[in-house]
GROMACS .gro file of C-alpha atoms in nm:
model
  322
    1MET     CA    1  -0.067  -4.774   3.035
    2GLY     CA    2   0.065  -5.134   3.034
    3LYS     CA    3   0.042  -5.353   3.340
    4VAL     CA    4   0.233  -5.170   3.616
    5CYS     CA    5   0.312  -5.252   3.979
    6VAL     CA    6   0.492  -5.083   4.264
    7VAL     CA    7   0.733  -5.289   4.478
    8THR     CA    8   0.813  -5.194   4.837
    9ASP     CA    9   0.835  -5.325   5.193
   10ILE     CA   10   0.477  -5.330   5.319
   11ASP     CA   11   0.602  -5.341   5.680
   12THR     CA   12   0.803  -5.016   5.654
   13PRO     CA   13   0.563  -4.720   5.694
   14SER     CA   14   0.776  -4.457   5.516
   15PHE     CA   15   0.795  -4.665   5.198
   16SER     CA   16   0.458  -4.837   5.208
   17SER     CA   17   0.275  -4.505   5.265
   18VAL     CA   18   0.424  -4.347   4.952
   19ALA     CA   19   0.372  -4.668   4.754
   20LYS     CA   20   0.007  -4.688   4.861
   21TYR     CA   21  -0.051  -4.324   4.767
   22ILE     CA   22   0.083  -4.388   4.417
   23ALA     CA   23  -0.102  -4.719   4.383
   24ASP     CA   24  -0.431  -4.550   4.477
   25GLU     CA   25  -0.368  -4.249   4.254
   26PHE     CA   26  -0.278  -4.448   3.941
   27LYS     CA   27  -0.478  -4.767   4.013
   28ILE     CA   28  -0.176  -5.000   4.007
   29ASP     CA   29  -0.087  -5.306   4.216
   30ILE     CA   30   0.147  -5.321   4.517
   31ILE     CA   31   0.393  -5.610   4.545
   32ASP     CA   32   0.577  -5.678   4.871
   33VAL     CA   33   0.952  -5.741   4.847
   34LYS     CA   34   0.891  -6.084   4.998
   35ASN     CA   35   0.697  -6.182   4.682
   36MET     CA   36   0.939  -6.039   4.425
   37GLU     CA   37   0.882  -6.316   4.168
   38LYS     CA   38   0.534  -6.176   4.097
   39VAL     CA   39   0.685  -5.883   3.902
   40LYS     CA   40   0.733  -6.117   3.604
   41GLU     CA   41   0.363  -6.064   3.528
   42TYR     CA   42   0.404  -5.684   3.480
   43ASP     CA   43   0.528  -5.462   3.196
   44LYS     CA   44   0.681  -5.199   3.423
   45VAL     CA   45   0.793  -5.190   3.787
   46LEU     CA   46   0.822  -4.894   4.023
   47PHE     CA   47   1.060  -4.982   4.310
   48PHE     CA   48   1.055  -4.786   4.639
   49TRP     CA   49   1.352  -4.824   4.870
   50TRP     CA   50   1.640  -4.643   5.034
   51TYR     CA   51   2.001  -4.617   4.919
   52HIS     CA   52   2.112  -4.898   5.148
   53ASP     CA   53   2.287  -5.235   5.132
   54THR     CA   54   1.947  -5.410   5.127
   55ALA     CA   55   1.857  -5.222   4.808
   56PHE     CA   56   2.154  -5.383   4.633
   57ARG     CA   57   2.016  -5.727   4.719
   58TYR     CA   58   1.653  -5.650   4.637
   59LEU     CA   59   1.726  -5.457   4.320
   60SER     CA   60   1.956  -5.727   4.182
   61THR     CA   61   1.680  -5.984   4.245
   62LEU     CA   62   1.418  -5.757   4.091
   63LEU     CA   63   1.622  -5.707   3.774
   64LYS     CA   64   1.638  -6.086   3.726
   65TYR     CA   65   1.259  -6.099   3.704
   66ASN     CA   66   1.192  -5.771   3.521
   67ASP     CA   67   1.438  -5.529   3.359
   68ASN     CA   68   1.191  -5.243   3.308
   69VAL     CA   69   1.242  -5.082   3.649
   70ILE     CA   70   1.193  -4.728   3.776
   71PHE     CA   71   1.391  -4.687   4.101
   72TYR     CA   72   1.239  -4.428   4.336
   73PHE     CA   73   1.465  -4.392   4.638
   74THR     CA   74   1.597  -4.187   4.928
   75ILE     CA   75   1.967  -4.116   4.949
   76GLU     CA   76   2.044  -3.988   5.299
   77HIS     CA   77   2.260  -4.296   5.358
   78ILE     CA   78   2.602  -4.413   5.236
   79PRO     CA   79   2.620  -4.794   5.211
   80TYR     CA   80   2.955  -4.975   5.207
   81ILE     CA   81   2.893  -5.115   4.860
   82HIS     CA   82   2.790  -4.789   4.694
   83ARG     CA   83   3.032  -4.821   4.398
   84LYS     CA   84   2.896  -5.162   4.301
   85PHE     CA   85   2.548  -5.026   4.362
   86SER     CA   86   2.609  -4.732   4.127
   87GLU     CA   87   2.728  -4.973   3.856
   88MET     CA   88   2.417  -5.187   3.896
   89LEU     CA   89   2.196  -4.878   3.859
   90ASP     CA   90   2.317  -4.853   3.499
   91ASN     CA   91   2.067  -5.133   3.430
   92VAL     CA   92   1.773  -4.935   3.569
   93LYS     CA   93   1.552  -4.752   3.317
   94LYS     CA   94   1.473  -4.444   3.525
   95ILE     CA   95   1.574  -4.309   3.864
   96ALA     CA   96   1.383  -4.073   4.092
   97VAL     CA   97   1.591  -3.897   4.355
   98SER     CA   98   1.653  -3.547   4.488
   99LYS     CA   99   1.895  -3.333   4.283
  100LEU     CA  100   2.029  -3.166   4.596
  101TRP     CA  101   2.095  -3.501   4.762
  102LEU     CA  102   2.274  -3.621   4.448
  103SER     CA  103   2.516  -3.329   4.467
  104ILE     CA  104   2.581  -3.393   4.838
  105VAL     CA  105   2.650  -3.767   4.810
  106LYS     CA  106   2.885  -3.698   4.519
  107THR     CA  107   3.121  -3.531   4.770
  108TYR     CA  108   3.141  -3.871   4.946
  109GLY     CA  109   3.244  -4.047   4.626
  110VAL     CA  110   2.897  -4.171   4.533
  111GLU     CA  111   2.818  -4.098   4.171
  112ILE     CA  112   2.492  -4.220   4.021
  113ARG     CA  113   2.552  -4.190   3.651
  114ASN     CA  114   2.232  -4.271   3.468
  115VAL     CA  115   1.980  -4.040   3.633
  116VAL     CA  116   1.725  -4.007   3.354
  117ASP     CA  117   1.468  -3.808   3.547
  118VAL     CA  118   1.477  -3.646   3.890
  119ILE     CA  119   1.146  -3.561   4.053
  120PRO     CA  120   1.029  -3.460   4.401
  121HIS     CA  121   0.872  -3.725   4.617
  122PHE     CA  122   0.502  -3.790   4.591
  123VAL     CA  123   0.223  -3.730   4.840
  124PRO     CA  124  -0.150  -3.712   4.763
  125SER     CA  125  -0.306  -3.370   4.747
  126ASN     CA  126  -0.602  -3.498   4.952
  127PHE     CA  127  -0.405  -3.395   5.263
  128THR     CA  128  -0.478  -3.036   5.161
  129VAL     CA  129  -0.731  -2.857   5.381
  130ASN     CA  130  -0.932  -2.560   5.252
  131THR     CA  131  -1.049  -2.418   5.583
  132ARG     CA  132  -0.900  -2.446   5.928
  133GLN     CA  133  -0.857  -2.254   6.251
  134TYR     CA  134  -0.538  -2.191   6.446
  135SER     CA  135  -0.510  -2.176   6.824
  136VAL     CA  136  -0.332  -1.860   6.933
  137PHE     CA  137  -0.339  -1.895   7.311
  138HIS     CA  138  -0.281  -2.271   7.349
  139VAL     CA  139  -0.051  -2.383   7.069
  140ARG     CA  140  -0.076  -2.738   6.933
  141LEU     CA  141   0.252  -2.883   6.807
  142CYS     CA  142   0.319  -3.214   6.634
  143THR     CA  143   0.621  -3.428   6.543
  144VAL     CA  144   0.649  -3.774   6.388
  145THR     CA  145   0.953  -3.959   6.521
  146SER     CA  146   1.129  -4.283   6.604
  147SER     CA  147   1.427  -4.386   6.820
  148SER     CA  148   1.664  -4.370   6.521
  149PRO     CA  149   1.960  -4.138   6.597
  150ARG     CA  150   1.873  -3.933   6.287
  151LYS     CA  151   1.533  -3.830   6.428
  152GLY     CA  152   1.656  -3.619   6.723
  153VAL     CA  153   1.389  -3.750   6.961
  154GLU     CA  154   1.590  -3.624   7.260
  155ASN     CA  155   1.545  -3.266   7.134
  156ILE     CA  156   1.166  -3.290   7.168
  157ILE     CA  157   1.208  -3.329   7.544
  158LYS     CA  158   1.459  -3.041   7.563
  159LEU     CA  159   1.238  -2.810   7.356
  160ALA     CA  160   0.921  -2.893   7.551
  161ARG     CA  161   1.106  -2.814   7.873
  162MET     CA  162   1.223  -2.479   7.730
  163LEU     CA  163   0.875  -2.390   7.603
  164LYS     CA  164   0.714  -2.465   7.939
  165LYS     CA  165   0.978  -2.264   8.123
  166SER     CA  166   0.920  -1.967   7.889
  167GLY     CA  167   0.548  -1.961   7.972
  168VAL     CA  168   0.411  -2.083   7.637
  169HIS     CA  169   0.081  -2.270   7.671
  170PHE     CA  170   0.101  -2.574   7.445
  171THR     CA  171   0.041  -2.943   7.387
  172TRP     CA  172   0.299  -3.135   7.185
  173TYR     CA  173   0.158  -3.441   7.007
  174VAL     CA  174   0.436  -3.686   6.923
  175ILE     CA  175   0.350  -3.971   6.686
  176CYS     CA  176   0.593  -4.247   6.782
  177SER     CA  177   0.712  -4.578   6.649
  178ASP     CA  178   0.702  -4.867   6.895
  179ASP     CA  179   1.065  -4.815   6.995
  180ALA     CA  180   1.028  -4.439   7.065
  181PHE     CA  181   0.704  -4.454   7.265
  182PRO     CA  182   0.868  -4.575   7.592
  183LEU     CA  183   1.115  -4.285   7.567
  184LEU     CA  184   0.841  -4.021   7.560
  185TYR     CA  185   0.516  -4.137   7.715
  186HIS     CA  186   0.608  -4.040   8.076
  187TYR     CA  187   0.704  -3.680   7.980
  188TYR     CA  188   0.343  -3.560   8.004
  189CYS     CA  189   0.465  -3.321   8.276
  190TYR     CA  190   0.626  -3.124   7.990
  191ASN     CA  191   0.295  -3.124   7.795
  192ILE     CA  192   0.416  -3.403   7.564
  193LYS     CA  193   0.139  -3.636   7.452
  194ALA     CA  194   0.302  -3.946   7.301
  195ILE     CA  195   0.083  -4.146   7.061
  196ASN     CA  196   0.195  -4.491   6.949
  197ARG     CA  197   0.145  -4.562   6.575
  198LEU     CA  198  -0.149  -4.346   6.472
  199PRO     CA  199  -0.338  -4.478   6.163
  200THR     CA  200  -0.317  -4.257   5.853
  201LEU     CA  201  -0.680  -4.145   5.863
  202ASN     CA  202  -0.652  -4.042   6.228
  203TYR     CA  203  -0.322  -3.865   6.158
  204LYS     CA  204  -0.480  -3.673   5.873
  205GLN     CA  205  -0.758  -3.562   6.107
  206LEU     CA  206  -0.505  -3.468   6.377
  207LEU     CA  207  -0.308  -3.249   6.136
  208LYS     CA  208  -0.620  -3.040   6.071
  209ASN     CA  209  -0.604  -2.941   6.438
  210ILE     CA  210  -0.228  -2.886   6.461
  211ASP     CA  211  -0.085  -2.535   6.452
  212ILE     CA  212   0.288  -2.605   6.422
  213TYR     CA  213   0.468  -2.910   6.286
  214VAL     CA  214   0.823  -2.938   6.421
  215CYS     CA  215   1.078  -3.153   6.241
  216THR     CA  216   1.358  -3.241   6.486
  217SER     CA  217   1.543  -3.472   6.243
  218TYR     CA  218   1.909  -3.439   6.155
  219THR     CA  219   1.836  -3.585   5.811
  220GLU     CA  220   1.528  -3.672   5.603
  221GLY     CA  221   1.481  -3.886   5.292
  222PHE     CA  222   1.130  -3.878   5.145
  223GLY     CA  223   1.027  -3.622   5.408
  224LEU     CA  224   0.674  -3.761   5.403
  225PRO     CA  225   0.558  -3.620   5.742
  226LEU     CA  226   0.683  -3.276   5.633
  227LEU     CA  227   0.495  -3.298   5.304
  228GLU     CA  228   0.175  -3.402   5.481
  229ALA     CA  229   0.204  -3.128   5.742
  230SER     CA  230   0.280  -2.867   5.474
  231LEU     CA  231  -0.029  -2.964   5.276
  232SER     CA  232  -0.237  -2.947   5.593
  233LYS     CA  233  -0.134  -2.580   5.626
  234CYS     CA  234   0.051  -2.630   5.953
  235VAL     CA  235   0.324  -2.377   6.020
  236VAL     CA  236   0.629  -2.595   5.958
  237VAL     CA  237   0.955  -2.556   6.151
  238ALA     CA  238   1.246  -2.763   6.019
  239PRO     CA  239   1.625  -2.768   5.989
  240SER     CA  240   1.771  -2.668   5.652
  241LEU     CA  241   1.785  -3.026   5.522
  242PRO     CA  242   1.807  -3.097   5.146
  243THR     CA  243   1.447  -3.223   5.129
  244VAL     CA  244   1.322  -2.912   5.311
  245ILE     CA  245   1.515  -2.667   5.093
  246GLU     CA  246   1.455  -2.835   4.758
  247TYR     CA  247   1.078  -2.865   4.799
  248ASN     CA  248   1.025  -2.548   5.010
  249LEU     CA  249   0.853  -2.739   5.290
  250ALA     CA  250   0.915  -2.511   5.589
  251ASP     CA  251   0.795  -2.168   5.699
  252VAL     CA  252   1.074  -2.125   5.954
  253ILE     CA  253   1.410  -2.284   5.872
  254VAL     CA  254   1.668  -2.364   6.139
  255PRO     CA  255   2.032  -2.324   6.025
  256THR     CA  256   2.246  -2.640   6.021
  257THR     CA  257   2.613  -2.729   6.012
  258GLU     CA  258   2.795  -2.887   5.718
  259PRO     CA  259   2.692  -3.252   5.663
  260HIS     CA  260   2.888  -3.531   5.834
  261LEU     CA  261   2.858  -3.909   5.855
  262VAL     CA  262   2.716  -4.089   6.159
  263TYR     CA  263   2.705  -4.467   6.181
  264ASP     CA  264   2.373  -4.625   6.279
  265VAL     CA  265   2.455  -4.962   6.439
  266ARG     CA  266   2.097  -5.090   6.421
  267HIS     CA  267   2.060  -5.039   6.045
  268MET     CA  268   2.435  -5.085   5.973
  269VAL     CA  269   2.450  -4.775   5.759
  270HIS     CA  270   2.615  -4.433   5.760
  271TYR     CA  271   2.365  -4.147   5.765
  272ILE     CA  272   2.453  -3.805   5.626
  273MET     CA  273   2.357  -3.582   5.919
  274PHE     CA  274   2.312  -3.205   5.959
  275ASP     CA  275   2.348  -3.077   6.317
  276TYR     CA  276   2.158  -2.777   6.451
  277ASP     CA  277   2.150  -2.581   6.776
  278VAL     CA  278   1.849  -2.660   7.000
  279ASN     CA  279   1.834  -2.291   7.098
  280ASP     CA  280   1.790  -2.200   6.730
  281MET     CA  281   1.507  -2.454   6.706
  282PHE     CA  282   1.344  -2.306   7.017
  283ASN     CA  283   1.359  -1.954   6.867
  284ALA     CA  284   1.218  -2.089   6.541
  285ILE     CA  285   0.916  -2.231   6.728
  286LEU     CA  286   0.860  -1.891   6.891
  287GLU     CA  287   0.876  -1.732   6.544
  288ALA     CA  288   0.621  -1.987   6.419
  289ILE     CA  289   0.385  -1.883   6.701
  290GLN     CA  290   0.420  -1.523   6.582
  291ILE     CA  291   0.333  -1.632   6.226
  292ILE     CA  292   0.008  -1.786   6.356
  293ARG     CA  293  -0.080  -1.456   6.521
  294GLU     CA  294   0.031  -1.211   6.253
  295ASP     CA  295   0.121  -1.362   5.915
  296ILE     CA  296  -0.064  -1.688   5.846
  297GLY     CA  297  -0.115  -1.590   5.481
  298ARG     CA  298   0.245  -1.682   5.398
  299VAL     CA  299   0.173  -2.043   5.502
  300TRP     CA  300  -0.122  -2.064   5.263
  301ASN     CA  301   0.091  -1.918   4.980
  302ARG     CA  302   0.362  -2.180   5.039
  303THR     CA  303   0.101  -2.457   5.042
  304LEU     CA  304  -0.037  -2.335   4.709
  305LYS     CA  305   0.311  -2.360   4.552
  306LEU     CA  306   0.353  -2.710   4.699
  307CYS     CA  307   0.020  -2.817   4.546
  308GLN     CA  308   0.141  -2.692   4.207
  309LEU     CA  309   0.462  -2.893   4.251
  310ILE     CA  310   0.265  -3.208   4.336
  311ALA     CA  311   0.046  -3.159   4.029
  312GLU     CA  312   0.364  -3.153   3.819
  313VAL     CA  313   0.491  -3.468   3.993
  314LYS     CA  314   0.164  -3.643   3.907
  315ARG     CA  315   0.198  -3.546   3.540
  316ARG     CA  316   0.555  -3.674   3.523
  317LEU     CA  317   0.473  -3.996   3.703
  318ALA     CA  318   0.181  -4.050   3.465
  319ARG     CA  319   0.420  -4.015   3.170
  320TRP     CA  320   0.656  -4.265   3.330
  321LEU     CA  321   0.387  -4.520   3.393
  322ARG     CA  322   0.231  -4.504   3.046
   0.00000   0.00000   0.00000
């Protein structure tokens, strides 16, 4: 392997977490986007970002310093400049993105022509647990969320209210970003325990004691929390999002509508969103509780297949980085 680095935004958890996992796994350096000129010292660059207007700016700068770039990105967004962006991607050596997402964005006129290799997103297998116990009588749920409109944070409150009314004994741990914490912390009366920015090690420990992971998002890119929860052998409840379907991340899948665009004013981007019925999500959680009681073996079988997929991802990334 020549000298390789991974470039990302250190301050954005979803990107920096994946970048750190890969850096640790393959013993390569991490470069922050604020210090882009440092990539001149490397033979190969792995760039983590989202399909967003900012990527156009960062990638064009990156290519000035180093033209041997692997672009590893999420594509649940439609930027205004996507045609120019697609043209610029012709200069990128390799691209990592979901096949299912590629087919969806094509319907919106976004065609990424030079996809050399398409691989699932990476997460370390050290999230895998070999032994664990599930709580049957007092169910422990978990969700990672933010105040972004794509995360469906309002549905956590609705679902907790419905669960309490139905007589389910539960605690719902919600790992929040700074902006979401004020929205949730005073809903303890609905058994919601909001936790502001839990460190990775503590989150990993928490997942070992979680029975059901609930994804309330209307769209997901890397789907990192889902991957981590799946490896931790939580029973995963999630909408039928491309990331969920393509990588088989959920044990109970909630049906969704056809995708549609929603504009996020804060990030100035259109998200491709998939709506779902909160009642369907509620019934899915009840089904997940039944799985804990009667059919937990199916969760372990799904986790085994996910581990095999991750092993393949590692092999392909190793070939890339050689």
